[in-house]
Coordinates of C-alpha atoms and ligand atoms in Angstrom, one line a residue:
X1 CA 8.3 56.7 40.0
X2 CA 9.5 55.5 36.6
X3 CA 12.4 55.6 34.1
X4 CA 11.9 55.9 30.3
X5 CA 14.3 53.6 28.6
X6 CA 15.1 54.4 24.9
X7 CA 16.9 52.3 22.4
X8 CA 17.3 54.4 19.3
X9 CA 18.4 52.6 16.1
X10 CA 19.1 53.8 12.6
X11 CA 15.5 53.5 11.5
X12 CA 13.7 52.7 14.7
X13 CA 13.1 53.9 18.3
X14 CA 12.0 51.4 20.9
X15 CA 11.0 52.5 24.4
X16 CA 9.7 51.2 27.7
X17 CA 8.5 53.1 30.7
X18 CA 9.6 51.0 33.7
X19 CA 9.3 51.2 37.5
X20 CA 12.9 50.4 38.4
X21 CA 12.0 49.1 41.9
X22 CA 9.2 46.7 41.1
X23 CA 10.4 46.0 37.5
X24 CA 6.8 46.7 36.3
X25 CA 6.6 47.7 32.6
X26 CA 4.2 50.6 32.7
X27 CA 4.1 51.4 29.0
X28 CA 6.0 50.5 25.9
X29 CA 6.1 51.1 22.2
X30 CA 8.1 51.5 19.1
X31 CA 8.6 53.6 16.0
X32 CA 9.6 51.6 12.9
X33 CA 10.9 52.4 9.4
X34 CA 11.9 56.0 10.1
X35 CA 12.8 57.8 6.9
X36 CA 11.1 55.1 4.7
X37 CA 8.0 55.4 2.7
X38 CA 5.8 53.5 5.2
X39 CA 6.4 54.1 8.9
X40 CA 4.7 52.5 11.9
X41 CA 4.2 53.7 15.5
X42 CA 2.8 51.6 18.3
X43 CA 2.2 52.7 21.9
X44 CA 0.8 50.5 24.6
X45 CA -0.3 51.4 28.1
X46 CA -2.1 48.7 30.0
X47 CA -5.2 47.8 28.1
X48 CA -5.0 51.0 26.1
X49 CA -3.0 51.5 23.0
X50 CA -2.7 53.1 19.6
X51 CA -1.1 52.2 16.3
X52 CA -0.3 54.8 13.6
X53 CA 0.6 53.9 10.0
X54 CA 2.2 56.5 7.9
X55 CA 5.6 58.0 7.0
X56 CA 7.9 59.1 9.9
X57 CA 10.4 61.4 8.2
X58 CA 13.0 61.5 10.9
X59 CA 13.7 60.7 14.6
X60 CA 12.4 64.1 15.8
X61 CA 9.0 63.5 14.3
X62 CA 9.1 59.9 15.7
X63 CA 9.9 61.1 19.2
X64 CA 7.4 64.0 19.1
X65 CA 4.7 61.6 18.1
X66 CA 5.6 59.2 20.9
X67 CA 5.5 62.1 23.5
X68 CA 2.1 63.2 22.3
X69 CA 0.9 59.6 22.6
X70 CA 2.1 59.5 26.2
X71 CA -0.1 62.6 26.9
X72 CA -3.0 61.3 24.9
X73 CA -3.2 57.6 25.8
X74 CA -1.1 57.8 29.0
X75 CA 0.7 57.8 31.3
X76 CA 1.6 61.5 31.3
X77 CA 5.3 62.2 31.2
X78 CA 4.9 65.8 32.4
X79 CA 3.5 65.1 35.9
X80 CA 6.9 64.7 37.5
X81 CA 6.7 60.9 38.0
X82 CA 9.5 60.2 35.5
X83 CA 12.8 60.4 37.2
X84 CA 15.3 59.7 34.4
X85 CA 15.6 58.7 30.8
X86 CA 18.0 55.8 30.2
X87 CA 19.5 55.5 26.7
X88 CA 21.1 52.3 25.5
X89 CA 24.5 52.9 23.8
X90 CA 26.4 50.1 22.2
X91 CA 30.0 51.5 22.1
X92 CA 31.5 53.3 25.1
X93 CA 35.1 52.5 24.2
X94 CA 37.6 52.7 27.0
X95 CA 35.9 55.8 28.4
X96 CA 32.9 54.4 30.3
X97 CA 33.0 51.7 32.9
X98 CA 29.5 52.5 34.1
X99 CA 26.4 54.6 33.3
X100 CA 27.0 58.4 32.7
X101 CA 24.8 61.5 33.1
X102 CA 24.5 63.0 29.6
X103 CA 25.9 66.4 29.1
X104 CA 27.5 68.0 26.0
X105 CA 30.9 66.4 26.7
X106 CA 29.4 62.9 27.1
X107 CA 27.5 63.4 23.8
X108 CA 30.8 64.5 22.2
X109 CA 32.5 61.3 23.4
X110 CA 29.7 59.1 22.0
X111 CA 30.1 60.9 18.7
X112 CA 33.9 60.5 18.8
X113 CA 33.3 56.7 19.3
X114 CA 31.1 56.4 16.1
X115 CA 34.0 54.9 14.0
X116 CA 34.2 52.1 16.6
X117 CA 30.4 51.6 16.6
X118 CA 29.4 52.6 13.1
X119 CA 26.2 50.6 13.0
X120 CA 24.9 51.8 16.3
X121 CA 26.4 55.0 17.9
X122 CA 25.3 57.4 15.2
X123 CA 21.7 56.3 15.7
X124 CA 21.9 56.4 19.5
X125 CA 23.2 59.9 19.2
X126 CA 20.3 61.1 17.2
X127 CA 17.9 59.6 19.7
X128 CA 19.8 61.2 22.6
X129 CA 19.8 64.6 21.0
X130 CA 16.1 64.6 20.1
X131 CA 15.1 63.3 23.5
X132 CA 17.2 65.9 25.4
X133 CA 15.7 68.6 23.3
X134 CA 12.1 67.4 23.8
X135 CA 12.5 66.4 27.5
X136 CA 15.0 69.0 28.8
X137 CA 13.9 68.9 32.5
X138 CA 14.6 65.2 33.1
X139 CA 18.1 63.8 33.6
X140 CA 19.3 61.7 30.7
X141 CA 21.6 58.8 31.4
X142 CA 23.5 56.6 29.0
X143 CA 24.1 52.9 29.7
X144 CA 26.8 51.3 27.6
X145 CA 26.9 47.8 26.3
X146 CA 30.6 47.8 26.7
X147 CA 30.8 49.1 30.3
X148 CA 30.6 45.7 32.1
X149 CA 33.7 44.5 30.1
X150 CA 36.0 47.4 31.1
X151 CA 37.0 45.1 33.9
X152 CA 38.6 42.6 31.4
X153 CA 42.2 42.1 32.2
X154 CA 44.6 43.4 29.6
X155 CA 45.6 39.9 28.6
X156 CA 42.0 39.3 27.5
X157 CA 41.3 42.7 26.0
X158 CA 44.5 43.0 24.0
X159 CA 44.8 41.9 20.3
X160 CA 48.3 40.8 19.2
X161 CA 48.7 43.6 16.6
X162 CA 51.3 46.3 16.3
X163 CA 51.0 48.4 19.4
X164 CA 51.3 51.8 17.8
X165 CA 48.6 51.1 15.4
X166 CA 46.4 49.6 18.1
X167 CA 46.8 52.6 20.3
X168 CA 46.3 55.2 17.6
X169 CA 43.1 53.6 16.4
X170 CA 41.9 52.3 19.8
X171 CA 41.9 48.7 18.6
X172 CA 41.0 46.6 21.7
X173 CA 38.4 44.1 22.7
X174 CA 35.5 46.1 24.2
X175 CA 32.8 43.4 24.2
X176 CA 29.0 44.0 23.8
X177 CA 25.7 42.8 25.4
X178 CA 27.4 43.8 28.7
X179 CA 24.1 45.1 30.2
X180 CA 22.6 41.7 29.7
X181 CA 25.7 39.7 30.9
X182 CA 25.8 41.9 34.1
X183 CA 22.1 41.6 34.8
X184 CA 22.0 37.9 34.2
X185 CA 25.1 37.0 36.2
X186 CA 23.8 39.2 39.0
X187 CA 20.5 37.2 39.0
X188 CA 22.4 33.9 39.0
X189 CA 24.2 35.0 42.2
X190 CA 20.9 35.9 43.8
X191 CA 19.3 32.6 42.7
X192 CA 22.2 30.4 43.9
X193 CA 22.7 32.6 47.0
X194 CA 26.4 33.1 46.3
X195 CA 28.7 35.9 45.1
X196 CA 31.8 33.8 44.8
X197 CA 31.0 32.1 41.5
X198 CA 32.8 31.3 38.4
X199 CA 30.1 31.8 35.8
X200 CA 29.6 31.4 32.1
X201 CA 26.7 33.4 30.6
X202 CA 25.5 32.5 27.2
X203 CA 23.5 35.3 25.6
X204 CA 22.1 33.5 22.6
X205 CA 19.8 35.7 20.5
X206 CA 20.0 36.9 16.9
X207 CA 23.3 38.4 18.2
X208 CA 25.1 36.0 20.4
X209 CA 27.9 36.3 23.0
X210 CA 29.4 34.5 25.9
X211 CA 31.1 35.9 29.0
X212 CA 33.1 34.6 31.9
X213 CA 32.3 36.2 35.2
X214 CA 34.3 35.7 38.4
X215 CA 32.8 37.0 41.6
X216 CA 30.6 39.5 39.7
X217 CA 33.4 40.9 37.4
X218 CA 33.7 40.0 33.8
X219 CA 37.1 38.4 32.9
X220 CA 36.4 37.4 29.3
X221 CA 33.8 37.9 26.6
X222 CA 33.5 36.7 23.0
X223 CA 32.7 39.9 21.3
X224 CA 35.7 42.1 20.5
X225 CA 36.3 45.5 18.9
X226 CA 32.8 45.1 17.5
X227 CA 29.9 42.6 18.0
X228 CA 31.3 40.5 15.0
X229 CA 33.7 38.4 17.0
X230 CA 32.9 35.2 18.8
X231 CA 29.9 32.9 18.4
X232 CA 28.1 32.0 15.2
X233 CA 25.1 34.4 15.0
X234 CA 21.9 35.0 13.0
X235 CA 23.7 36.9 10.2
X236 CA 27.3 37.3 11.5
X237 CA 30.3 35.0 11.0
X238 CA 31.6 35.2 14.6
X239 CA 35.2 34.0 14.7
X240 CA 36.8 33.6 11.3
X241 CA 40.4 33.7 10.1
X242 CA 41.0 37.4 9.2
X243 CA 42.9 36.1 6.1
X244 CA 39.5 35.3 4.6
X245 CA 39.2 39.1 4.1
X246 CA 42.5 39.3 2.1
X247 CA 41.7 36.1 0.2
X248 CA 38.2 37.3 -0.9
X249 CA 39.6 40.8 -1.7
X250 CA 42.3 39.3 -3.9
X251 CA 40.5 36.4 -5.5
X252 CA 36.9 37.5 -5.6
X253 CA 37.6 41.2 -6.0
X254 CA 35.3 42.1 -3.2
X255 CA 35.7 45.6 -1.7
X256 CA 35.7 46.4 2.0
X257 CA 31.9 47.4 2.1
X258 CA 30.9 44.2 0.4
X259 CA 33.0 42.2 2.9
X260 CA 31.5 44.1 5.8
X261 CA 28.0 43.3 4.5
X262 CA 29.0 39.6 3.9
X263 CA 30.4 39.2 7.4
X264 CA 27.8 41.2 9.3
X265 CA 24.6 40.5 7.4
X266 CA 25.1 37.6 5.1
X267 CA 26.8 35.0 7.2
X268 CA 26.1 33.0 10.4
X269 CA 23.0 30.9 10.2
X270 CA 21.8 33.0 7.3
X271 CA 24.9 32.3 5.3
X272 CA 24.8 28.6 6.1
X273 CA 21.1 28.0 5.6
X274 CA 19.4 31.0 4.0
X275 CA 17.5 31.7 7.3
X276 CA 18.8 33.8 10.2
X277 CA 16.0 32.9 12.6
X278 CA 16.7 29.9 14.8
X279 CA 13.2 28.7 14.7
X280 CA 13.2 28.7 10.9
X281 CA 16.6 26.8 10.9
X282 CA 15.1 24.2 13.3
X283 CA 12.1 23.7 11.0
X284 CA 14.5 23.2 8.0
X285 CA 16.5 20.7 10.0
X286 CA 13.4 18.8 11.1
X287 CA 12.5 18.5 7.4
X288 CA 15.9 16.9 6.8
X289 CA 17.7 19.9 5.2
X290 CA 21.4 19.0 5.5
X291 CA 22.7 22.5 5.5
X292 CA 20.5 23.3 8.4
X293 CA 21.5 20.2 10.3
X294 CA 25.2 21.1 9.8
X295 CA 24.6 24.7 10.7
X296 CA 23.1 23.7 14.1
X297 CA 26.1 21.5 14.8
X298 CA 28.5 24.4 13.9
X299 CA 26.5 26.7 16.1
X300 CA 26.6 24.4 19.2
X301 CA 30.2 23.4 18.5
X302 CA 31.3 27.0 18.7
X303 CA 29.4 27.6 22.0
X304 CA 31.0 24.5 23.6
X305 CA 34.4 25.6 22.4
X306 CA 34.0 28.8 24.3
X307 CA 32.6 27.1 27.4
X308 CA 35.8 24.9 27.5
X309 CA 38.1 27.9 27.0
X310 CA 36.4 30.0 29.7
X311 CA 36.3 27.2 32.2
X312 CA 40.0 26.8 31.7
X313 CA 40.6 30.6 32.0
X314 CA 38.6 30.7 35.3
X315 CA 40.3 27.6 36.6
X316 CA 37.0 26.0 37.2
X317 CA 33.3 26.5 36.6
X318 CA 30.3 26.8 38.9
X319 CA 27.4 27.9 36.7
X320 CA 26.4 28.0 33.0
X321 CA 23.4 30.2 32.2
X322 CA 21.4 30.5 29.0
X323 CA 19.6 33.7 28.2
X324 CA 18.1 35.8 25.2
X325 CA 15.7 34.5 22.5
X326 CA 17.2 31.1 21.7
X327 CA 18.9 30.7 25.0
X328 CA 15.7 31.1 26.9
X329 CA 13.4 29.3 24.5
X330 CA 15.3 26.7 22.5
X331 CA 15.4 23.5 24.7
X332 CA 17.0 21.6 21.8
X333 CA 19.9 23.9 21.7
X334 CA 20.4 23.7 25.5
X335 CA 20.2 19.9 25.4
X336 CA 22.7 19.8 22.5
X337 CA 25.2 22.1 24.3
X338 CA 25.0 20.5 27.7
X339 CA 25.0 17.0 26.2
X340 CA 28.4 17.8 24.7
X341 CA 29.7 18.5 28.2
X342 CA 28.5 15.1 29.7
X343 CA 32.2 14.0 30.0
X344 CA 32.7 16.8 32.6
X345 CA 29.7 15.6 34.6
X346 CA 27.4 18.5 33.6
X347 CA 23.9 17.2 33.5
X348 CA 20.4 18.7 33.1
X349 CA 17.0 17.3 33.9
X350 CA 15.3 16.7 30.5
X351 CA 11.8 17.5 31.8
X352 CA 12.9 20.8 33.4
X353 CA 14.7 21.7 30.2
X354 CA 11.7 21.0 28.1
X355 CA 9.2 22.9 30.3
X356 CA 8.1 26.2 28.9
X357 CA 8.4 29.1 31.4
X358 CA 9.3 32.8 31.5
X359 CA 10.7 32.4 35.0
X360 CA 14.4 32.0 35.9
X361 CA 15.1 28.4 36.7
X362 CA 17.7 25.8 37.5
X363 CA 17.9 22.9 34.9
X364 CA 20.8 20.9 36.3
X365 CA 20.4 17.7 38.3
X366 CA 21.5 17.7 41.9
X367 CA 24.6 15.6 41.0
X368 CA 25.7 17.9 38.1
X369 CA 29.2 19.2 38.5
X370 CA 28.0 22.6 37.3
X371 CA 24.7 24.4 37.9
X372 CA 22.9 25.1 34.7
X373 CA 20.3 27.8 34.6
X374 CA 17.9 29.7 32.3
X375 CA 17.6 33.4 33.3
X376 CA 15.5 35.6 31.0
X377 CA 17.4 38.7 30.3
X378 CA 15.9 42.2 30.8
X379 CA 18.2 44.8 29.4
X380 CA 15.6 47.5 29.7
X381 CA 15.1 46.9 33.5
X382 CA 18.9 46.8 34.0
X383 CA 19.2 50.2 32.1
X384 CA 16.3 51.7 34.2
X385 CA 18.0 50.6 37.4
X386 CA 21.4 51.8 36.4
X387 CA 19.9 55.2 35.3
X388 CA 17.9 55.5 38.6
X389 CA 20.9 54.6 40.8
X390 CA 22.9 57.3 39.0
X391 CA 20.4 60.1 39.4
X392 CA 19.7 59.1 43.0
Ligands
AMP1 P1 16.7 37.8 20.5 O1 17.7 38.5 19.6 O2 17.2 37.7 21.9 O3 15.4 38.4 20.3 O4 16.6 36.3 20.0 C1 16.1 36.0 18.7 C2 16.4 34.6 18.3 O5 15.8 33.7 19.3 C3 15.9 34.2 17.0 O6 16.9 33.4 16.3 C4 14.7 33.3 17.3 O7 14.5 32.3 16.3 C5 15.2 32.7 18.6 N1 14.0 32.1 19.3 C6 13.0 32.7 19.9 N2 12.1 31.8 20.4 C7 12.6 30.6 20.1 C8 12.2 29.2 20.2 N3 11.0 28.9 20.9 N4 12.9 28.2 19.8 C9 14.1 28.5 19.1 N5 14.6 29.7 18.9 C10 13.8 30.7 19.4

């Protein structure tokens, strides 16, 4: 029994075949550089695997090659053991507060939401259409990054902008990374053995977001209409005065596409240091690079600002959890962030923080006022489980 989880990007398809009950990753792979001169396909199944170098003209050819690799290398997708296909979709707007079985009307909704998720939804849609055509006998389920945040109260989801314009153009805070925040906050409840928790989840990867979760429901999150709002990220500004847009348009003559590229791809750690990867920034800082040292401080400052705000919004705080690439692996970042909260009695054990592990773990000392944890995220498993629960 397994679920094929597909994440279709504009020039890539990533996939994992997962047993949703045990969490076992049966097979995985990716198609890269679709539509470019040199493509790459990699499929792994246990000890077996195959890599193919060569142009992949479009998503259809990519998916067809992947399906033939499943039959050639294994495991077969045609023997009936695959129960569902779970597709990750970034933007579900106000229409989806949970997973949905794909039919033509769901496809049409995802298409309609492309202006709100221009970097992601069109690519997801291509992947969904190709997969539905090639695997017509398996139910296809879409799992939205925004769904977990449909529970946000209006006071958190509403921007203070002209109501008519907001309604007409569906301007609202939808959040993102919801599958990760939901999965991780659920694991924290299991680990601490309590559902009645006021939690902050810090998803700190190349994209970064923070959520406030009360008794299992999200009440705040840092990403907004798009994944640009909030924390400082690898290449994105996070929060910035929107007047910077007007100022640069007027004084630097930048057009809207240049500004979009600057804010989404040329800012964050990349804009401050020239590097978007946290490890590269840490290396620069260790060499004494002043821009990198300052960038790391800006980065931690923004996270701490959100922790304070969210603790106030929830009227208290029981747990802070780090997840995703830097959250799970960067002990210096965790020490910096938690160190800034010492005045509130939040404390972690330095040895536990420094220990390298892939397991979920508690870092806080017994006398800490707030539990501090690291919980590796697993968005693919969460998508597989949501897809399975829907088709069951
Ligand atoms: P993600 O988007 O979740 O894959 O996370 C990617 C980010 O995690 C990149 O900025 C990486 O540099 C960062 N990262 C991964 N491993 C480490 C590590 N050991 N120390 C610091 N940052 C890390």
